[in-house]
Coordinates of C-alpha atoms and ligand atoms in Angstrom, one line a residue:
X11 CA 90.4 -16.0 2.2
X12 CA 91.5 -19.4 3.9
X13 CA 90.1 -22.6 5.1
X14 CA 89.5 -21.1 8.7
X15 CA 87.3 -18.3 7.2
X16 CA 85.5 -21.0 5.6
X17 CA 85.1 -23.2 8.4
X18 CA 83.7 -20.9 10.3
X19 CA 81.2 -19.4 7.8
X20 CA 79.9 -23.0 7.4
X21 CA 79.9 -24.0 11.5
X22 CA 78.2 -20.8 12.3
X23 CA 75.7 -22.0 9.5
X24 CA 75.3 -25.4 10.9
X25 CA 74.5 -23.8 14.4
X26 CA 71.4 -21.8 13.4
X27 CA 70.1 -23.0 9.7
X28 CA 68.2 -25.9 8.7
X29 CA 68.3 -26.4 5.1
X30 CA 65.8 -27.6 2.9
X31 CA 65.5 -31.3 1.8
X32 CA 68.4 -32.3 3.9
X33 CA 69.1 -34.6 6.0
X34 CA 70.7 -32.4 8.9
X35 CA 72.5 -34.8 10.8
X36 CA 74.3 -36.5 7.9
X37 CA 74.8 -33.8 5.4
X38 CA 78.4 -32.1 5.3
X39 CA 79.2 -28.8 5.1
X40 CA 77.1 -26.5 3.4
X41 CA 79.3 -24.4 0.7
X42 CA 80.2 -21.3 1.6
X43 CA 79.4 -19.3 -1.5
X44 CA 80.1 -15.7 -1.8
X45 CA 79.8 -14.4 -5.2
X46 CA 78.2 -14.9 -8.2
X47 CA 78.6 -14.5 -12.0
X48 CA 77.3 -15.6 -15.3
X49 CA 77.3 -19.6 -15.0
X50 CA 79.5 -19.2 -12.1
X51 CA 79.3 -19.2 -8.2
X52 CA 82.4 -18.7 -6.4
X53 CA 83.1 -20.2 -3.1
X54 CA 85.0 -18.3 -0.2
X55 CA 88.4 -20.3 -1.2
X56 CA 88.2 -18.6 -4.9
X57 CA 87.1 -21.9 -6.3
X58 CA 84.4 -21.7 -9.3
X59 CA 81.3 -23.8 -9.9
X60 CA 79.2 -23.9 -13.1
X61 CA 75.9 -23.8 -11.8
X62 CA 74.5 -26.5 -13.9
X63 CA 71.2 -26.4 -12.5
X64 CA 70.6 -22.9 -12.8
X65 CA 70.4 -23.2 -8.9
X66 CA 67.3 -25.1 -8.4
X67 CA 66.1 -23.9 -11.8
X68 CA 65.3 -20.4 -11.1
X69 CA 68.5 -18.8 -13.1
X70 CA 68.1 -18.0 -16.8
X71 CA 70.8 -15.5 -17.4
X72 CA 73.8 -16.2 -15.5
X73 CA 73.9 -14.7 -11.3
X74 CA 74.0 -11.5 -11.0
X75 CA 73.0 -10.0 -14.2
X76 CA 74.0 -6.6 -14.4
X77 CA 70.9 -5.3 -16.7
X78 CA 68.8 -7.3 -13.6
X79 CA 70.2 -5.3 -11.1
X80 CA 70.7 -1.9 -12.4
X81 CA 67.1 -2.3 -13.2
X82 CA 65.8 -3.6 -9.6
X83 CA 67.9 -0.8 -8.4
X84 CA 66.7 1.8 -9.9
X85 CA 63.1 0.2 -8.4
X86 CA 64.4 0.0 -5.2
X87 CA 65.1 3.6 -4.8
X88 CA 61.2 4.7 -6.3
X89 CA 58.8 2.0 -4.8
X90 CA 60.2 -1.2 -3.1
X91 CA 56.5 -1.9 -2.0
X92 CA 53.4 -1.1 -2.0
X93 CA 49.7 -3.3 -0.4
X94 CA 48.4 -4.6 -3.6
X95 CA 44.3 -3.9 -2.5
X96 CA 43.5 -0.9 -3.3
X97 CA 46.7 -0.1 -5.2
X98 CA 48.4 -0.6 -8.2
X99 CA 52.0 0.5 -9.8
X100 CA 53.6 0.4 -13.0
X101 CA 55.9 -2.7 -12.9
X102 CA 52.7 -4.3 -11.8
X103 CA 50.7 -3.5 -14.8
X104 CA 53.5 -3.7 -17.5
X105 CA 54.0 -7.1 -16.4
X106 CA 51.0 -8.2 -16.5
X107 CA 50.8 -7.0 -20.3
X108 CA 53.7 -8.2 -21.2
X109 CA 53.0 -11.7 -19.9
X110 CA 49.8 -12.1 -21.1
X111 CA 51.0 -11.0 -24.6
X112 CA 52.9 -14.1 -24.5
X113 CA 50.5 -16.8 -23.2
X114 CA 47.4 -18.4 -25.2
X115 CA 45.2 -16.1 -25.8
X116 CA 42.6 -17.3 -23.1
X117 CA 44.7 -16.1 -20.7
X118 CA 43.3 -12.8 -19.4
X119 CA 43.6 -12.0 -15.9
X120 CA 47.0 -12.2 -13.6
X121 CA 47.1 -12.9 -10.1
X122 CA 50.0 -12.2 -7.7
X123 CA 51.7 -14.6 -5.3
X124 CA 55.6 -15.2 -3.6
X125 CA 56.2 -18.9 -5.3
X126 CA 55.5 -21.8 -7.1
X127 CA 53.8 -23.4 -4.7
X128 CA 51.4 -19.9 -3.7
X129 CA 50.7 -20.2 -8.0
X130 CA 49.2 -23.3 -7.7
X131 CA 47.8 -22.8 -4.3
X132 CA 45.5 -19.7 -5.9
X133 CA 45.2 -21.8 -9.1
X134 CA 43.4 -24.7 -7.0
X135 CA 41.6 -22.1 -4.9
X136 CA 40.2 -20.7 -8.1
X137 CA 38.8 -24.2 -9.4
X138 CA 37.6 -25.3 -6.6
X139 CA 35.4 -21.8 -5.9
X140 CA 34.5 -21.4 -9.8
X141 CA 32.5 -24.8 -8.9
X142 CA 31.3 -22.8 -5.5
X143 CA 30.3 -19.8 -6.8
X144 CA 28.5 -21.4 -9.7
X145 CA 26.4 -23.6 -6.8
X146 CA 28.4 -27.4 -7.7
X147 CA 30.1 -29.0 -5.3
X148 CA 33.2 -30.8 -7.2
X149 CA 35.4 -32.2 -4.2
X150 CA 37.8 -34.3 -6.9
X151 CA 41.2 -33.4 -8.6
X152 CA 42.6 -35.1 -11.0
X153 CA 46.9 -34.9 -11.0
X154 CA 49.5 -37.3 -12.3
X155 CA 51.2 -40.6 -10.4
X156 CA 54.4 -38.7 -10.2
X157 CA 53.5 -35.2 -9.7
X158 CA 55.5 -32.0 -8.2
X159 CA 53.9 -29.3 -7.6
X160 CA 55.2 -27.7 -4.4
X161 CA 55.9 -28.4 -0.5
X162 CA 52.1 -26.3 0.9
X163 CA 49.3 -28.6 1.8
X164 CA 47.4 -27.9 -1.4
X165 CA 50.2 -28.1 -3.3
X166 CA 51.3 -31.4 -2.0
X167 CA 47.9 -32.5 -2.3
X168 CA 48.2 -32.5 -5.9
X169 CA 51.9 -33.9 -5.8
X170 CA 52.0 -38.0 -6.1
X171 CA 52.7 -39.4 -2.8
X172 CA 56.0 -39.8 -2.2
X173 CA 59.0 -40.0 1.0
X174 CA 58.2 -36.2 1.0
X175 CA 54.8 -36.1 2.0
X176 CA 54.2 -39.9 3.9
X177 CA 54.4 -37.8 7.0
X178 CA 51.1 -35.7 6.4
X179 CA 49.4 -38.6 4.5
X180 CA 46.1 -38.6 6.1
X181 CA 45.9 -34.7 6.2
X182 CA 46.0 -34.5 2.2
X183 CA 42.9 -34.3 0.6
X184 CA 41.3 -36.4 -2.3
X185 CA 43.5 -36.5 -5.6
X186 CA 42.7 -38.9 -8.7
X187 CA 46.0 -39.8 -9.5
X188 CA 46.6 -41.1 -13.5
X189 CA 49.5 -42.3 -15.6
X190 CA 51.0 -39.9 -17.8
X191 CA 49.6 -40.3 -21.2
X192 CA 51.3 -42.3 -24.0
X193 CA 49.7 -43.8 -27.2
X194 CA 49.4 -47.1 -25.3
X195 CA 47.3 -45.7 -22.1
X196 CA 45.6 -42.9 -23.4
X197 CA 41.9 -44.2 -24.1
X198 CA 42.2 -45.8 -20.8
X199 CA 43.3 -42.8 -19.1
X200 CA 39.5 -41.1 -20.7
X201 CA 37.8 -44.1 -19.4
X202 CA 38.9 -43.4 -15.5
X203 CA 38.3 -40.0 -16.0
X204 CA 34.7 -39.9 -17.3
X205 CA 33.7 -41.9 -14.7
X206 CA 34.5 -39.1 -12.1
X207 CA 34.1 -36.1 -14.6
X208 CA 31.2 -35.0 -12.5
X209 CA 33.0 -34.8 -9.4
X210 CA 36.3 -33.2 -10.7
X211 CA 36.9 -29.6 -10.2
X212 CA 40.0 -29.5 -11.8
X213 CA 42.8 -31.3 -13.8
X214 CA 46.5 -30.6 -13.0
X215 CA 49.6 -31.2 -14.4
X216 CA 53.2 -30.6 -15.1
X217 CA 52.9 -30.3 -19.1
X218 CA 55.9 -32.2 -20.8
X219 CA 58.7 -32.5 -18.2
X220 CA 57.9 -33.7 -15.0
X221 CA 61.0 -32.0 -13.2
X222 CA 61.3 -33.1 -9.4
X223 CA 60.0 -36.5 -10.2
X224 CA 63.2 -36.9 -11.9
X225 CA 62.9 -35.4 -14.8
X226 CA 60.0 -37.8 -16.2
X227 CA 58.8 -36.5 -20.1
X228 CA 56.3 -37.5 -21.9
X229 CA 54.5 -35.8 -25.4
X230 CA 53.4 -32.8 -26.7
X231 CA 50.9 -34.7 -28.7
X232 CA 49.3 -37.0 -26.1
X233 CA 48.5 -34.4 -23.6
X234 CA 46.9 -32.4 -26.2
X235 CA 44.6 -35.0 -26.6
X236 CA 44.2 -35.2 -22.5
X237 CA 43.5 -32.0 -22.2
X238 CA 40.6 -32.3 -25.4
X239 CA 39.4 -34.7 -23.2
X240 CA 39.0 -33.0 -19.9
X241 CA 37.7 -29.8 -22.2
X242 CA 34.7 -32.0 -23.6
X243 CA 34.1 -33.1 -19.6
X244 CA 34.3 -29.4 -18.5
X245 CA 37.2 -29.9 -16.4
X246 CA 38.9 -27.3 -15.6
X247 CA 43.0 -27.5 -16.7
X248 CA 46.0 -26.0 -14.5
X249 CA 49.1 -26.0 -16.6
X250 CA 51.9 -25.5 -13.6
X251 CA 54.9 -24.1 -16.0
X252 CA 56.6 -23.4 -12.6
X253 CA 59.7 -25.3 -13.7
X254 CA 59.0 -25.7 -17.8
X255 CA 58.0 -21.4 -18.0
X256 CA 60.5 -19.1 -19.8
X257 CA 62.2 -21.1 -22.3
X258 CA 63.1 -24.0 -20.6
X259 CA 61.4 -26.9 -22.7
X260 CA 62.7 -24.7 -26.3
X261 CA 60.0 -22.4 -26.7
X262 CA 59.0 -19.5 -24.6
X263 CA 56.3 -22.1 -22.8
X264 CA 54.9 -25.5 -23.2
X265 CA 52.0 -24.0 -23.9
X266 CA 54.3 -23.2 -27.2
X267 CA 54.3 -27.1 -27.9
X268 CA 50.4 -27.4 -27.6
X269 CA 47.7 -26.7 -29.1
X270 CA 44.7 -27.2 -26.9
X271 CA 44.8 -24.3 -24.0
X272 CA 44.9 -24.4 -20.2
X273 CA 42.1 -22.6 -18.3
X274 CA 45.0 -21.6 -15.6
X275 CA 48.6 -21.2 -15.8
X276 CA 51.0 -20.7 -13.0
X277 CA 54.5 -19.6 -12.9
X278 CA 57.7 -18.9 -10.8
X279 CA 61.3 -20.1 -11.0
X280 CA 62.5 -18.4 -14.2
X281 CA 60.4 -15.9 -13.1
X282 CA 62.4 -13.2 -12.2
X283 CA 65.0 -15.1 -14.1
X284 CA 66.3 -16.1 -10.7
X285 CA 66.6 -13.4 -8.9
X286 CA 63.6 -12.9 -6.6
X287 CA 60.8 -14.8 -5.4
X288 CA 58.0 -14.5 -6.8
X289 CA 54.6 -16.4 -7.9
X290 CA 52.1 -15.4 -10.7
X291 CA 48.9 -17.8 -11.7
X292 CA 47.1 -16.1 -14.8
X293 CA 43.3 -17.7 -15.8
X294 CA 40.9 -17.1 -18.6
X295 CA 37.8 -14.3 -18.1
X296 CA 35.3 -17.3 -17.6
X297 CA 37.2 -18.1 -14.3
X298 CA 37.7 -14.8 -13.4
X299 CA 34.1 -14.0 -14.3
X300 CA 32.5 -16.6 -11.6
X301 CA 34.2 -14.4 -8.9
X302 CA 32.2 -11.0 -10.1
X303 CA 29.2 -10.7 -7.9
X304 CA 27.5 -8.5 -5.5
X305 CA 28.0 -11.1 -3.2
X306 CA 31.1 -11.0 -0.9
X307 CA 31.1 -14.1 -0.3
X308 CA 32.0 -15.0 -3.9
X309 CA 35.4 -13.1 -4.0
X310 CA 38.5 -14.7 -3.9
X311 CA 40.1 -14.3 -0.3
X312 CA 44.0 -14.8 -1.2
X313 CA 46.7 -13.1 -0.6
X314 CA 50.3 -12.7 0.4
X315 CA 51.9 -9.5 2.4
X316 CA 54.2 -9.1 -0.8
X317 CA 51.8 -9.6 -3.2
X318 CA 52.8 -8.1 -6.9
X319 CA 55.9 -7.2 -4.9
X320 CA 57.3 -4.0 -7.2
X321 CA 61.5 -5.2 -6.8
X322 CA 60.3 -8.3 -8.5
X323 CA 58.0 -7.5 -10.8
X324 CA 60.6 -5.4 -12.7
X325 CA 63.4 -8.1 -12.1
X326 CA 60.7 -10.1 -13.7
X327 CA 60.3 -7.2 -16.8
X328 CA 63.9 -7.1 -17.2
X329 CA 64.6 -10.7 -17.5
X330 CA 61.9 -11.1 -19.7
X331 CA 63.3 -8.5 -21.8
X332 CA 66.7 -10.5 -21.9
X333 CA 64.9 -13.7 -22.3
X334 CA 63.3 -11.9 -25.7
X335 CA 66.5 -10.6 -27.2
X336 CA 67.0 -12.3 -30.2
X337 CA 70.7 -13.3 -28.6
X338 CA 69.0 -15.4 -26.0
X339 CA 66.3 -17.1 -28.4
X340 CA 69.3 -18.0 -30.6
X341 CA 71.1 -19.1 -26.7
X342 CA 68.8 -21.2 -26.3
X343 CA 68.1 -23.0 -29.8
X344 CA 71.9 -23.7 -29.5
X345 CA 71.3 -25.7 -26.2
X346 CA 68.7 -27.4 -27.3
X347 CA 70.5 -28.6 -30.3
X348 CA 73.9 -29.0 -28.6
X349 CA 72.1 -31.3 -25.6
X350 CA 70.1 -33.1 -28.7
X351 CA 73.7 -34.1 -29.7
X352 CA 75.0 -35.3 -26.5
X353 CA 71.6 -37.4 -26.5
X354 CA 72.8 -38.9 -28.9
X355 CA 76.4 -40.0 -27.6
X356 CA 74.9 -40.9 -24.1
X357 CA 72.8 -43.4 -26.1
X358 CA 75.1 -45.3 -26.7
X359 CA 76.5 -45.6 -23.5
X360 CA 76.2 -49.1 -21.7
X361 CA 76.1 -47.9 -18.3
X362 CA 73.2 -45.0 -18.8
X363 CA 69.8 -45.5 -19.6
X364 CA 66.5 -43.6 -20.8
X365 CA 68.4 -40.8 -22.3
X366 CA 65.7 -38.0 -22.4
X367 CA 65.5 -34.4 -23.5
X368 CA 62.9 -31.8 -23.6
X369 CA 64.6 -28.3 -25.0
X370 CA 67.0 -27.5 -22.5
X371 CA 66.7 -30.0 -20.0
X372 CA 68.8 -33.0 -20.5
X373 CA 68.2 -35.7 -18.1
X374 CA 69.6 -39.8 -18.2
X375 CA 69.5 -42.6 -15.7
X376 CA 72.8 -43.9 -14.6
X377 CA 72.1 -48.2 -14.7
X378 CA 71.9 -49.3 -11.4
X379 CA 70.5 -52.5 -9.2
X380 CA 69.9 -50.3 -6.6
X381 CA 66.5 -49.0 -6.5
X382 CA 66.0 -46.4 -8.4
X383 CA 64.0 -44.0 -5.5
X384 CA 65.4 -40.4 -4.5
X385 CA 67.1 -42.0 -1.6
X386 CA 70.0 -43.8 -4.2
X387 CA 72.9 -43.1 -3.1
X388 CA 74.8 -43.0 -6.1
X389 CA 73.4 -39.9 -6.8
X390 CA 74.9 -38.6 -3.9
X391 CA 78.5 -40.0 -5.1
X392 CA 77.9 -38.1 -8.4
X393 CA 77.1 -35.1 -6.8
X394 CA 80.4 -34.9 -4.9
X395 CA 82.2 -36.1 -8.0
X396 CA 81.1 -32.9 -10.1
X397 CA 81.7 -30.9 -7.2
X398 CA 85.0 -32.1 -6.9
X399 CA 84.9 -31.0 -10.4
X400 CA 83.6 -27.5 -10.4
X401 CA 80.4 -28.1 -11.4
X402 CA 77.2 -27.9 -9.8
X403 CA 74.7 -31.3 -10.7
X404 CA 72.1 -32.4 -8.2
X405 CA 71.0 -35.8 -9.2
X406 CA 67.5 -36.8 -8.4
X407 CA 68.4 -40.6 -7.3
X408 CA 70.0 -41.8 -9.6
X409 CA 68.7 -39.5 -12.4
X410 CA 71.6 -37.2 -13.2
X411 CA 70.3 -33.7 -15.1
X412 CA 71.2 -30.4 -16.8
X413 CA 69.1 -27.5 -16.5
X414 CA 71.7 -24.6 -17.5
X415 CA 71.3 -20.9 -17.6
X416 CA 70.9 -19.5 -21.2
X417 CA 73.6 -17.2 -21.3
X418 CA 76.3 -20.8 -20.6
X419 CA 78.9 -20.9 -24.2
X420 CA 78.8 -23.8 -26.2
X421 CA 82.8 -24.9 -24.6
X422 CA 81.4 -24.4 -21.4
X423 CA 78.4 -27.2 -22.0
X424 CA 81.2 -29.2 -23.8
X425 CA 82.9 -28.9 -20.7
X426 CA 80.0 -30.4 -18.5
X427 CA 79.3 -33.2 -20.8
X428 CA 83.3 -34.3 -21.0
X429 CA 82.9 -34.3 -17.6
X430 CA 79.8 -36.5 -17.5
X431 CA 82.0 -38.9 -20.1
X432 CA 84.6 -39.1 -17.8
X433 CA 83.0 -39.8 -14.6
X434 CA 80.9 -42.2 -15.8
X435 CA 83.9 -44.0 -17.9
X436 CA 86.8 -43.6 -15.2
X437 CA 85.4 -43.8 -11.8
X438 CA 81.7 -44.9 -11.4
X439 CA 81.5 -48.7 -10.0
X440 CA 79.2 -49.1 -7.4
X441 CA 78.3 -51.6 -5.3
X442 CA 75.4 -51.9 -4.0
X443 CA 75.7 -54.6 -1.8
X444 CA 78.5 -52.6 0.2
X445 CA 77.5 -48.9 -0.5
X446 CA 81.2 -48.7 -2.0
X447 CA 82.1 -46.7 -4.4
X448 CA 85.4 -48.1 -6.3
X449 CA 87.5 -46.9 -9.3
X450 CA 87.1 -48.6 -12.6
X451 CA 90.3 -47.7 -13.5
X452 CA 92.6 -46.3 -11.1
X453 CA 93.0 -42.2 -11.5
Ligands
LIG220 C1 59.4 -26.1 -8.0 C2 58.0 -26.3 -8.5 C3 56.9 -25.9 -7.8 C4 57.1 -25.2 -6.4 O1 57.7 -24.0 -6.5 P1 58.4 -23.3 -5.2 O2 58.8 -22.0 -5.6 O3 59.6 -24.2 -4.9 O4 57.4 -23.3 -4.1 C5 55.7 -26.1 -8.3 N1 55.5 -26.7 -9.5 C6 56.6 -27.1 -10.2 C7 56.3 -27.8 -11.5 C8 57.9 -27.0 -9.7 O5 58.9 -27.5 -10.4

């Protein structure tokens, strides 16, 4: 295929789609991309990308995954759908079991959605009826400064207030927003939370990685005592592993990091290990129990057209399958340890700063005077860099990140972070006074 082909596939896309989180009128191109495989994406010239962030974080084993789609297609030819009232099918109940076999065991019932954002949506519509239907009137939620929990008006309710949702301010309803918790903050953090216990319906949060805010971590050990916390106030807890589900953070969840557990749990993304859309929030019996009554008006009115959607419940079975198989587990371990490595070499580098890694995700701050907000644009100058390079990084600002698929080789990850080396050693000096980017040394 040539440039023309290309061209055109990319004008004709510029005359009828508007992509998300762009800036129509001065983003290029979009990328042609016609094929998939393993780490790679290929592009209508030929050219090869390693999809370094497992395209939005959704992609666990590597595009197209043969297993994935033998599997889906095999569905597709039985039952592609079904209405989820008053029905039921296999994939639907398997997954459910299989899932809940791998959660804390206070996880009991699973309900369907299409997203991340639809999980939390039906997580918060749970807490906030479970006060309802048990006659209290808790209008408060309690979320973190720099939350993320999706783009719907619930869910960017929850999500700290940001470029993204200044537009719909005033339409957002009321959020206690707190720090993440650290040994410093911690028996502060109880203090503003016990004084609005009563009101609070629920408590959520992003547990360990804080992904769109630009990869923000904090401990295992200090949101264990959080959550202890909101447990001895009788708030409820919604753990959104939307983004840290499936292995990312090392274990199968970060639920695997805590002890204390979640009343709710929602989940997407790796889902379907990338392949389909699809939303599931899970919740212990209590919850589910305070919507069990001979009163209609207690039930909980939610639901999509696709709901438990049958293709993606068994793309979700099969990856979850792969993701079990003792080669992935070991896939991943490697990762982790390999990134824990690099961790170490970025360190030391004087023009990168809070170096940070939870399990698979690696994430680092290039040093800037700029301000460090989404808009940087030095993120945008390394994202054109890699690109240049074959490799597919989407900085957040001017947080640059890796969020690879599982099945990526140990050379292949060598090969991203030589790249990083290089980019950063050869090229990067910007100025911010001029928005110009100029070569270090000359290439
Ligand atoms: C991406 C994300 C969401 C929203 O999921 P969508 O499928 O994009 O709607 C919610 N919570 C977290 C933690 C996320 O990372």
């Amino acid at each position: 295929m040539n440039t023309l082909v290309q061209t055109r596939l990319a004008e004709r896309d510029k005359t009828v789609n508007w992509h998300p989180y762009t800036q129509m009128k001065t983003a290029g191109n979009a990328i042609p991309i016609v094929k998939g495989k393993g780490i790679y994406l290929y592009d209508d010239e030929g050219k090869k990308y390693i999809d370094a962030v497992s395209s939005w974080w959704v992609t666990l084993h590597g595009h197209a995954h043969p297993y994935i789609a033998e599997r889906v297609f095999q569905q597709l030819t039985t039952l592609e759908q079904v209405i989820f009232a008053g029905f039921t099918h296999e994939p639907a109940v398997q997954l459910s079991e299989n899932l809940l076999n791998l959660l804390p065991e206070n996880q009991k019932k699973v309900f369907y959605s299409d997203n991340g954002s639809t999980a939390v949506e039906a997580a918060l519509k749970m807490c906030i009826q479970y006060a309802y239907n048990s006659g209290k009137e808790k209008t408060k939620i309690l979320a973190f400064k720099n939350a993320y929990h999706g783009d719907t008006f619930g869910a960017m309710s929850v999500s700290g207030r940001s470029a993204w949702t200044k537009p719909f301010g005033s339409m957002l309803f009321e959020v206690v927003f707190i720090d993440t918790p650290n040994a410093e903050n911690l028996e502060n953090l109880k203090v503003q939370i016990r004084d609005l216990a009563e009101d609070i319906a629920c408590f959520i949060y992003e547990p360990l990685a804080q992904g769109a805010a630009g990869m923000l971590m904090y401990k295992a050990e200090h949101l264990d005592e959080l959550m202890k916390f909101c447990r001895s106030e009788e708030i409820l807890m919604i753990q959104d592993e939307v983004f840290t589900g499936f292995g990312r953070t090392g274990k199968l969840f970060a639920a695997n990091h805590l002890t204390e557990m979640p009343d709710i749990m929602c989940f997407s993304k790796g889902l379907t290990g990338g392949t389909m859309p699809m939303g599931i929030t899970t919740c212990t019996q209590e919850i589910f129990n305070a919507f069990l009554s001979e009163d209609q008006y207690k039930t909980l009115f939610h639901g999509h057209s696709f709901t438990a959607n049958p293709l993606a419940c068994t793309a979700a079975l099969a990856s979850m399958e792969l993701l079990l198989q003792e080669e992935t587990l070991t896939a991943i371990d490697r990762i982790c340890a390999q990134h824990s490595g690099f961790t170490e070499i970025l360190m030391q580098h004087p023009d990168v700063k809070n170096v940070r890694q939870t399990g698979t995700i690696l994430a680092f701050e290039y040093k800037t005077d700029q301000n460090t907000s989404y808009f940087n644009e030095i993120g945008k100058v390394f994202y054109n860099e890699f690109l240049q390079r074959g490799i597919i990084m989407r900085p957040l600002g001017n947080v640059m990140y890796l969020v690879p698929p599982y099945c990526i080789t140990s050379e292949e990850l060598d090969f991203i972070y030589l790249n990083i080396l290089e980019v950063l050693e050869t090229l990067i000096d910007f100025t911010p006074s001029n928005n110009v980017l100029s070569l270090k040394t000359e290439k």
